[in-house]
Short mmCIF file of C-alpha atoms in Angstrom, two decimals:
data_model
loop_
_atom_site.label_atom_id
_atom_site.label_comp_id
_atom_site.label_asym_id
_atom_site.label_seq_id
_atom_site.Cartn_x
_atom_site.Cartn_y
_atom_site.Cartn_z
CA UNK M 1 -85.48 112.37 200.07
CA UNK M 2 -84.98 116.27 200.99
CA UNK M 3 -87.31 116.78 204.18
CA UNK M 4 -87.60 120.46 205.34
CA UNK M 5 -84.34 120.65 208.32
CA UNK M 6 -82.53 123.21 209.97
CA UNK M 7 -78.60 124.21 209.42
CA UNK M 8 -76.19 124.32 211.94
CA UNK M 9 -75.44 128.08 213.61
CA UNK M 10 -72.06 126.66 213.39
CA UNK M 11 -72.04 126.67 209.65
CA UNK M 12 -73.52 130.07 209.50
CA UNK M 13 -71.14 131.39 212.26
CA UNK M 14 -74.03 132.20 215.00
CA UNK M 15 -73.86 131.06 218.18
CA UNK M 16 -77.46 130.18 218.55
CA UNK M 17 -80.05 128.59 216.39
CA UNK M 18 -82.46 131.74 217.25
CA UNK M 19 -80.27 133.73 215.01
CA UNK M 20 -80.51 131.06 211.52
CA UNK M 21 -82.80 132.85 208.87
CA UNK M 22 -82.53 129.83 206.23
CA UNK M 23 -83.46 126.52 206.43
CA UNK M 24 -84.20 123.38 203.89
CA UNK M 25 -81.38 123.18 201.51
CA UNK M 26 -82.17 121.67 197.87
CA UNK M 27 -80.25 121.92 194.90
CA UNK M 28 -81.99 123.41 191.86
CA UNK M 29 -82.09 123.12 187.95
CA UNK M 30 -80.62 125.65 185.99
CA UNK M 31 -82.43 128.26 183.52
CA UNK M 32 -79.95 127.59 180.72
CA UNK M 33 -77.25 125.14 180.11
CA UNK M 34 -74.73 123.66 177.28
CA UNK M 35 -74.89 119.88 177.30
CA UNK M 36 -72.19 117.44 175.47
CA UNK M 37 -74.33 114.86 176.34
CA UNK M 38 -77.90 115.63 175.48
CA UNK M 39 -79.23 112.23 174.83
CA UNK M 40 -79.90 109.49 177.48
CA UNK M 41 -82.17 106.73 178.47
CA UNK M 42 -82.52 107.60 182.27
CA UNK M 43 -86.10 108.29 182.41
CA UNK M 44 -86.37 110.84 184.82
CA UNK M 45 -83.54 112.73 183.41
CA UNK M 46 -85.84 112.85 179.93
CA UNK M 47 -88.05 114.24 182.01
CA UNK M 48 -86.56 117.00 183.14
CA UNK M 49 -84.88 117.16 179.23
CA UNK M 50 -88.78 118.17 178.71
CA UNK M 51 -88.86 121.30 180.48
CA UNK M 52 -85.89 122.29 178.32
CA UNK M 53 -85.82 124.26 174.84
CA UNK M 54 -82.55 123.13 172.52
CA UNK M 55 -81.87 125.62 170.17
CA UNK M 56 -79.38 124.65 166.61
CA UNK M 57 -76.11 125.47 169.58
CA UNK M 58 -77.34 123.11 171.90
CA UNK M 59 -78.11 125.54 174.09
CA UNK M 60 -80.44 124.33 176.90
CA UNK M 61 -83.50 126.73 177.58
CA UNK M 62 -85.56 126.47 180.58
CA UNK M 63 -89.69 126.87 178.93
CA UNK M 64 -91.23 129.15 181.31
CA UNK M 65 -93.98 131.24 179.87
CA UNK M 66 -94.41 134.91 180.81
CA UNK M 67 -96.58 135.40 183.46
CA UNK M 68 -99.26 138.16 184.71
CA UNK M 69 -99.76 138.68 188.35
CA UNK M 70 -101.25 141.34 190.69
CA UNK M 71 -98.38 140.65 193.10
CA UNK M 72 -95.21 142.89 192.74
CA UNK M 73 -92.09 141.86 191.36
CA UNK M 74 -90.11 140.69 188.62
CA UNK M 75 -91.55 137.27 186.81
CA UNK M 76 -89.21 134.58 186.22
CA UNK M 77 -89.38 134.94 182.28
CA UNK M 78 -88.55 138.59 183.09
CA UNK M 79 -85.27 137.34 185.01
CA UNK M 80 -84.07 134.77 182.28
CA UNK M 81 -83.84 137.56 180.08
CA UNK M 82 -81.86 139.59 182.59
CA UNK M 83 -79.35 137.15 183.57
CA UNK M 84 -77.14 134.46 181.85
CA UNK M 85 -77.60 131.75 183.86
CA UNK M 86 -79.38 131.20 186.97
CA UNK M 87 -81.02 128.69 189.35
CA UNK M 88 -85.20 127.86 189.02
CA UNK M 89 -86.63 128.60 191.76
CA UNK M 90 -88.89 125.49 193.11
CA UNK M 91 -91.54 128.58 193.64
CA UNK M 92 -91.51 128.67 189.13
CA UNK M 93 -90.66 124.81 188.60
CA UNK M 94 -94.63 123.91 190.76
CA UNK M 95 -96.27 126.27 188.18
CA UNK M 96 -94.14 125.09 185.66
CA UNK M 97 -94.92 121.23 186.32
CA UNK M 98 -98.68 122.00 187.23
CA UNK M 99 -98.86 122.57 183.40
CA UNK M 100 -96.74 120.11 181.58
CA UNK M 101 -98.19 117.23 179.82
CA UNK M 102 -95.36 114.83 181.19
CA UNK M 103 -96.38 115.41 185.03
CA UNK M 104 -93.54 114.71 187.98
CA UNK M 105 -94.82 114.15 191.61
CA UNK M 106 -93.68 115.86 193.99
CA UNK M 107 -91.53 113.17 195.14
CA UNK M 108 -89.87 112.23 191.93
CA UNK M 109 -88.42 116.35 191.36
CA UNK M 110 -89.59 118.68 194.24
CA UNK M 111 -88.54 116.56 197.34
CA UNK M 112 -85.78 114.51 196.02
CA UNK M 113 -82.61 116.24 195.44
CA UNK M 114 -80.93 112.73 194.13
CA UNK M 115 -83.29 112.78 190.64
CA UNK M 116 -81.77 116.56 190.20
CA UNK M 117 -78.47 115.52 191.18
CA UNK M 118 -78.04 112.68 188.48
CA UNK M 119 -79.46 115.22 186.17
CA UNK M 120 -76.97 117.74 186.38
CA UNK M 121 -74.30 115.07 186.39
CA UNK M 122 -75.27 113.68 183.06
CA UNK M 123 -74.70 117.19 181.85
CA UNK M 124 -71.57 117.79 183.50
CA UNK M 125 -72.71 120.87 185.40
CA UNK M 126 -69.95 120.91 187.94
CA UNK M 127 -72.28 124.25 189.62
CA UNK M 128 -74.47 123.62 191.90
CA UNK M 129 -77.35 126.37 192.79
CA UNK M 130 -79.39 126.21 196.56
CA UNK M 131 -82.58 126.67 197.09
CA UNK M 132 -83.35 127.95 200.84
CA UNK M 133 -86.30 128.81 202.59
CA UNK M 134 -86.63 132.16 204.84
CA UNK M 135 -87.45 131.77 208.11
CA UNK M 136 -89.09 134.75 209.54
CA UNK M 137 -91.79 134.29 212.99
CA UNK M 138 -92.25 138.50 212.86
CA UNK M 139 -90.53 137.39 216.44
CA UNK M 140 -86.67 137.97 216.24
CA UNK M 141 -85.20 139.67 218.97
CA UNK M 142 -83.01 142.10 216.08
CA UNK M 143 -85.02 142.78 213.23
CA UNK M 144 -88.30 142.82 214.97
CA UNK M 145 -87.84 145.33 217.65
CA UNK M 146 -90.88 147.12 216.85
CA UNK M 147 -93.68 145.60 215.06
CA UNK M 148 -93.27 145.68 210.63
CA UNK M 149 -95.91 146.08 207.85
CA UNK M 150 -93.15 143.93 205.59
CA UNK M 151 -90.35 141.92 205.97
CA UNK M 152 -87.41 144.41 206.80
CA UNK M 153 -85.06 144.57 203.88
CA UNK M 154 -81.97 144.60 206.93
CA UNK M 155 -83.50 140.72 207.14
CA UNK M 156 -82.47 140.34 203.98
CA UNK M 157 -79.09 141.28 204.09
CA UNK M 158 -78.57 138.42 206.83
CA UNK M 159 -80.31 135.81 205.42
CA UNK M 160 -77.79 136.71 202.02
CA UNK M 161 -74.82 136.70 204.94
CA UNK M 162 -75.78 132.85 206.24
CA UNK M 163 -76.09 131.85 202.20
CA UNK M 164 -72.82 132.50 201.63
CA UNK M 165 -71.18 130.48 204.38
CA UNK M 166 -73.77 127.80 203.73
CA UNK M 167 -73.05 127.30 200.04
CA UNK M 168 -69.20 127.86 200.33
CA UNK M 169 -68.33 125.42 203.34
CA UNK M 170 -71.13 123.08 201.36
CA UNK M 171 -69.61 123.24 197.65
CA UNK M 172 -66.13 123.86 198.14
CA UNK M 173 -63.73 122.19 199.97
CA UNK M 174 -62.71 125.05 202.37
CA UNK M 175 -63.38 123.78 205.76
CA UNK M 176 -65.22 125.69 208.92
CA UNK M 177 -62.79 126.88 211.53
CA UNK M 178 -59.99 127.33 209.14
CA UNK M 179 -61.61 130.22 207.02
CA UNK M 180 -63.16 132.83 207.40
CA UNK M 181 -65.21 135.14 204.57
CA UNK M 182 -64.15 138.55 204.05
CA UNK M 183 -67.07 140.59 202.37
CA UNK M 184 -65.48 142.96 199.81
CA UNK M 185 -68.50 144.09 197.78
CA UNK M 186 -72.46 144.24 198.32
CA UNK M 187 -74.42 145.17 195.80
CA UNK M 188 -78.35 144.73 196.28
CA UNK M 189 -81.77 145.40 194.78
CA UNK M 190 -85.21 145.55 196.12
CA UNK M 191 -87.90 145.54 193.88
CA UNK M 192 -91.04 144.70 195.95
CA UNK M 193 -91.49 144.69 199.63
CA UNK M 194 -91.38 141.25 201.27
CA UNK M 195 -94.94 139.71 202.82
CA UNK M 196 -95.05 138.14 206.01
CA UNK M 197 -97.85 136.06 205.05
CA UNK M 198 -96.44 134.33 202.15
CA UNK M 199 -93.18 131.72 201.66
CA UNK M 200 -89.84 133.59 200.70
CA UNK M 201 -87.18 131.24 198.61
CA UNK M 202 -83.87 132.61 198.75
CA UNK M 203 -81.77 130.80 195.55
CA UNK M 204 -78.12 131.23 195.51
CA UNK M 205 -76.40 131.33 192.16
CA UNK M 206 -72.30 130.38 192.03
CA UNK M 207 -70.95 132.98 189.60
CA UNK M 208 -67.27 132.96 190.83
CA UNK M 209 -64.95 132.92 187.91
CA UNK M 210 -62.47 130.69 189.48
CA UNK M 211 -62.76 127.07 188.56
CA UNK M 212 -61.92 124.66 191.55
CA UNK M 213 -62.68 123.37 194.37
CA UNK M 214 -60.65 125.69 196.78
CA UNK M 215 -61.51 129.21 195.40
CA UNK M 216 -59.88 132.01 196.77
CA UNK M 217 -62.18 134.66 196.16
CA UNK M 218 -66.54 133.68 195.52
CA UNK M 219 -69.23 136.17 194.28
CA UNK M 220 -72.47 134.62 194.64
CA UNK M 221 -76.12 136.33 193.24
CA UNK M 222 -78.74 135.44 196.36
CA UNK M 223 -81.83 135.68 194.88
CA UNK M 224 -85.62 136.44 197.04
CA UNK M 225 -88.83 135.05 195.58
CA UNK M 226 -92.42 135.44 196.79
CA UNK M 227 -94.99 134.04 194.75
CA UNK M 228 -92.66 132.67 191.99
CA UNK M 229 -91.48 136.86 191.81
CA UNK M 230 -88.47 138.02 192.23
CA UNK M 231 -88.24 140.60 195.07
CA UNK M 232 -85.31 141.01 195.95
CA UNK M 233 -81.42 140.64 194.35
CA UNK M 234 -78.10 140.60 196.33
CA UNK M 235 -74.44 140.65 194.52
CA UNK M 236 -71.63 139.43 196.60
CA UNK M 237 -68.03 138.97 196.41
CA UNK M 238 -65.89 138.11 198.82
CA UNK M 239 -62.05 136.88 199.73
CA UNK M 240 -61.67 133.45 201.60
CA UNK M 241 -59.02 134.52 203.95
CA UNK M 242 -57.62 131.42 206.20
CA UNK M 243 -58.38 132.22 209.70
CA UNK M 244 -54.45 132.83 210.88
CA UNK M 245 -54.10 135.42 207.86
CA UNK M 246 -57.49 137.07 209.35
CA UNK M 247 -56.22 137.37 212.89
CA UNK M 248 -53.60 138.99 211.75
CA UNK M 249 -54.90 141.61 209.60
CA UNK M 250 -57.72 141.95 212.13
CA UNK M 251 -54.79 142.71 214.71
CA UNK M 252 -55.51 146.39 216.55
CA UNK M 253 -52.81 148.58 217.05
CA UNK M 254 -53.48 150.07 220.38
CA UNK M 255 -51.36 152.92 221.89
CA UNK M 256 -49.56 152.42 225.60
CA UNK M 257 -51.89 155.58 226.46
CA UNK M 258 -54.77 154.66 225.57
CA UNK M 259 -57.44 153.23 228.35
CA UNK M 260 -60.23 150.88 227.61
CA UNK M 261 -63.54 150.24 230.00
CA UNK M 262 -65.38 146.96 229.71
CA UNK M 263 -68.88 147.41 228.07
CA UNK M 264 -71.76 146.81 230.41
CA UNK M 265 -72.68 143.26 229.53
CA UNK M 266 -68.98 142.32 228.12
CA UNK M 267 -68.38 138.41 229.50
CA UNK M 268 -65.24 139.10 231.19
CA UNK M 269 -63.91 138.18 235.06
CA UNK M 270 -61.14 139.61 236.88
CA UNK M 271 -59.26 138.03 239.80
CA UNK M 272 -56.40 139.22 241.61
CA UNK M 273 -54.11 136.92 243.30
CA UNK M 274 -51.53 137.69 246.46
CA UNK M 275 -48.34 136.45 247.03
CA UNK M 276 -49.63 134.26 250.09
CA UNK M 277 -52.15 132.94 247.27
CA UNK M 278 -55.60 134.56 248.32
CA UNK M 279 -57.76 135.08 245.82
CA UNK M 280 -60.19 138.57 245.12
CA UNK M 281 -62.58 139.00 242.08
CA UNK M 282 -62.33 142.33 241.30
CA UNK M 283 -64.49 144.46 238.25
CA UNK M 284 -62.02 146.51 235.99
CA UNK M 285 -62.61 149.62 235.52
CA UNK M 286 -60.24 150.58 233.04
CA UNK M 287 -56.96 148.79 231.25
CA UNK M 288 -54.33 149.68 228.86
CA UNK M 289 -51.31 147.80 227.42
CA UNK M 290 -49.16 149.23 230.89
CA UNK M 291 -51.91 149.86 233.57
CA UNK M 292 -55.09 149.02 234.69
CA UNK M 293 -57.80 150.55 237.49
CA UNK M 294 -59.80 147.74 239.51
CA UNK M 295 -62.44 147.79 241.91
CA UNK M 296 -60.96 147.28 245.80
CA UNK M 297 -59.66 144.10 247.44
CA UNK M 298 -61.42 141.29 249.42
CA UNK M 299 -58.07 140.62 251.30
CA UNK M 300 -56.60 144.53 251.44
CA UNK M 301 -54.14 146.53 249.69
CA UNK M 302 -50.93 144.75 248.34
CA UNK M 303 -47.91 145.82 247.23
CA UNK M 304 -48.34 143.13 244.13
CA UNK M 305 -50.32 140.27 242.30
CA UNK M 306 -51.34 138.63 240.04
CA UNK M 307 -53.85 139.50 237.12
CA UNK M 308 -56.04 137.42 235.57
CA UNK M 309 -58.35 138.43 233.27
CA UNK M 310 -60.88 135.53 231.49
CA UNK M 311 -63.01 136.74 228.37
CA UNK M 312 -66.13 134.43 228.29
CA UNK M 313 -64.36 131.25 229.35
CA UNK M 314 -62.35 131.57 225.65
CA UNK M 315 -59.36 133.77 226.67
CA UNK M 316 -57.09 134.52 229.25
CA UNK M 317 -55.31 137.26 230.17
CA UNK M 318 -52.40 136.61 232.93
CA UNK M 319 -49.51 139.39 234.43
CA UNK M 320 -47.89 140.39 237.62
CA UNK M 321 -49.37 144.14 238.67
CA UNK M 322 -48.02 146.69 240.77
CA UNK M 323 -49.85 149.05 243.33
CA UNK M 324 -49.88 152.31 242.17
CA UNK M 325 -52.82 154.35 244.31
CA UNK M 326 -55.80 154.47 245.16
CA UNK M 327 -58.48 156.81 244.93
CA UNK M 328 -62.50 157.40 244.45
CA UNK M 329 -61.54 155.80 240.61
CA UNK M 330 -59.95 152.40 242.46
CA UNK M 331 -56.84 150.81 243.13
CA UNK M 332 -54.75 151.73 240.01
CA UNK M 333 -51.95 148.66 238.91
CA UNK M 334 -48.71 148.91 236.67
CA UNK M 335 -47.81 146.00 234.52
CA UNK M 336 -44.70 144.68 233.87
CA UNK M 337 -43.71 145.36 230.08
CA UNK M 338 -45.80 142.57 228.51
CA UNK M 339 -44.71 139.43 226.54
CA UNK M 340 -45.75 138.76 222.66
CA UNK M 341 -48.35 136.88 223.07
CA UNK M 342 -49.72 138.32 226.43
CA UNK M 343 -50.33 141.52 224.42
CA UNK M 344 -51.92 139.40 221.60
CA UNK M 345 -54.73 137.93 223.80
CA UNK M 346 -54.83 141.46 225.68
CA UNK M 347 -55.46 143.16 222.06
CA UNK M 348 -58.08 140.13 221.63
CA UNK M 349 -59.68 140.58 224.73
CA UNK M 350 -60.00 144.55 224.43
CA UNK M 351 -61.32 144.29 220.86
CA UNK M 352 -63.92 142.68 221.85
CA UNK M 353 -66.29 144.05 224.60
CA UNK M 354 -64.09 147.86 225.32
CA UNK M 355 -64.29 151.09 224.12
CA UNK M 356 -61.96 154.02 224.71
CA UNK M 357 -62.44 156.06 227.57
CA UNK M 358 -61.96 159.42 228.73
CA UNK M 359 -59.23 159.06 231.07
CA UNK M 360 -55.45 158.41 230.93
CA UNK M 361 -53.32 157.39 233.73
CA UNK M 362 -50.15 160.12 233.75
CA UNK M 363 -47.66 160.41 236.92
CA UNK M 364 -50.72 158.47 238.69
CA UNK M 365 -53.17 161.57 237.89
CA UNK M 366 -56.07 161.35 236.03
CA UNK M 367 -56.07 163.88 232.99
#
């Protein structure tokens, strides 16, 4: 049985479980399907047959009648019509089931994803759609920075984000920490503002063209109903780029005169190490790929060191410096001509928490 759960910020690439907008995975039926194996004597798999139409080309219709409501947005019917094949929202299927003669409880279809499952195995539906539920508490530290009369469509846009790394590192066989998703094309629709007060289901649709389990590019349509409406559409299609390809492409080309200062809350520490091993932390004011401008010494001015620069316990940045001068700026430090790699995990470091300032170091004069 399916019980309502969280997903891992790891999956979703977030740090903390504050940041999540989906929760409570299920699987879903599809609105239309071709079957090679229509017949079968699994009971609950005739049931769910039932809520089906089969036309003369075995084409598999879901039966959902059209629908009036005062609410805003698109009914379900409406949607079939619009789009070749996507997931039933469990929002549609409770109306839907409230209404049929053979009747499912809620165990037998709504909470258990193994019923569905062996359903859409009989019918060889390699595809599987997710059904998520929105979290929104009108609390998030982002999207909620001033109070909202609806759900901010920028919410949205997240909670599409988190879908796709949930249903690719879920239904493929790419694995986290070796991928990474490159988002090439957004396309989205809002038809109706999102309510606060009521559930949102986000349903994510697989429509990449590639067959397989290790796809190299995915476009999925993420889907937002309120009230069994549809509110809300987001297109996506995206490269999976393995993470050593990324690194490189993500690789920034910084100039030897450019200077960098630290951002005010960037997670970085800077030590400075003598000769005769004493040891100063020091705030950087300023680096570049040859130089660097630090706040004074603990121990006095040297004529050299050692630099060490840590970026939120993650990476480390290591070189011998030499004393330049010193003025109301701070001691300014020459580097050696780095290594390779020491100017990879510098460029790492730099990318991450600096922006370009207004200064350059020439001749040991500020410009």
């Amino acid at each position: 049985m399916i019980k309502s759960n969280m997903i891992s910020p790891a999956l979703l690439h977030k740090n903390s479980i504050d940041d999540v907008l989906i929760m409570n995975p299920r699987i879903v039926i599809p609105s239309k399907f071709v079957s090679e194996t229509p017949n079968t004597q699994h009971k609950m798999v005739q049931k769910i047959n039932s809520l089906y139409f089969r036309d003369s080309n075995n084409n598999n219709i879901f039966q959902f009648p059209p629908t009036i409501s005062i609410a805003t947005g698109i009914p379900f019917s409406s949607v079939m019509e619009k789009e070749e094949n996507i997931g039933v929202p469990y929002q549609v299927l409770k109306n839907v089931l409230n209404e049929k003669p053979i009747k499912f409880t809620q165990e037998e279809l709504i909470e258990d994803n193994e019923i569905i499952e062996i359903f859409l195995n009989h019918h060889k539906i390699t595809k599987r759609t997710t059904s998520l539920t929105f979290i929104n508490n009108a609390n998030h530290y982002f999207f909620y920075r001033k109070p909202h009369e609806h759900v901010p469509g920028i919410m949205f846009l997240e909670a599409a984000r988190q879908s796709i790394y949930y249903q690719l590192y879920t239904f493929s066989e790419h694995i986290l920490g070796e991928v990474t998703v490159s988002l090439s094309e957004l396309n989205a629709k809002f038809y109706s503002y999102g309510e606060l007060m009521y559930p949102i289901e986000i349903v994510v649709d697989d429509l990449t063209e590639e067959y397989g389990r290790l796809p190299k590019k995915v476009t999925y349509l993420i889907s937002f109903y309120q009230r069994g409406l549809l509110i809300a559409q987001i297109k996506t299609s995206a490269p999976i780029v393995p993470l050593e390809k990324f690194q490189v492409a993500r690789n920034a080309f910084l100039l030897d005169k450019e200077h960098f200062s630290p951002l005010k809350n960037t997670p970085i520490t800077a030590l400075i190490t003598s000769a005769n091993r004493v040891q100063s932390i020091v705030s950087l004011r300023e680096i570049s790929t040859t130089s660097c401008i630090t706040s004074s010494l603990e121990f006095g001015v040297v004529s050299d060191a050692m630099l060490t620069i840590i970026y939120d316990g993650k990476l480390c940045f290591h070189t011998p410096i030499y004393y330049l001068s010193m003025d109301e700026h701070g001691i300014k430090w020459s580097f050696e001509k780095l290594e390779f790699i020491q100017l990879e995990v510098l460029k790492e470091i730099i990318k991450r928490g600096f922006v370009v300032c207004k200064y350059e170091i020439r001749d040991n004069q500020y410009a």
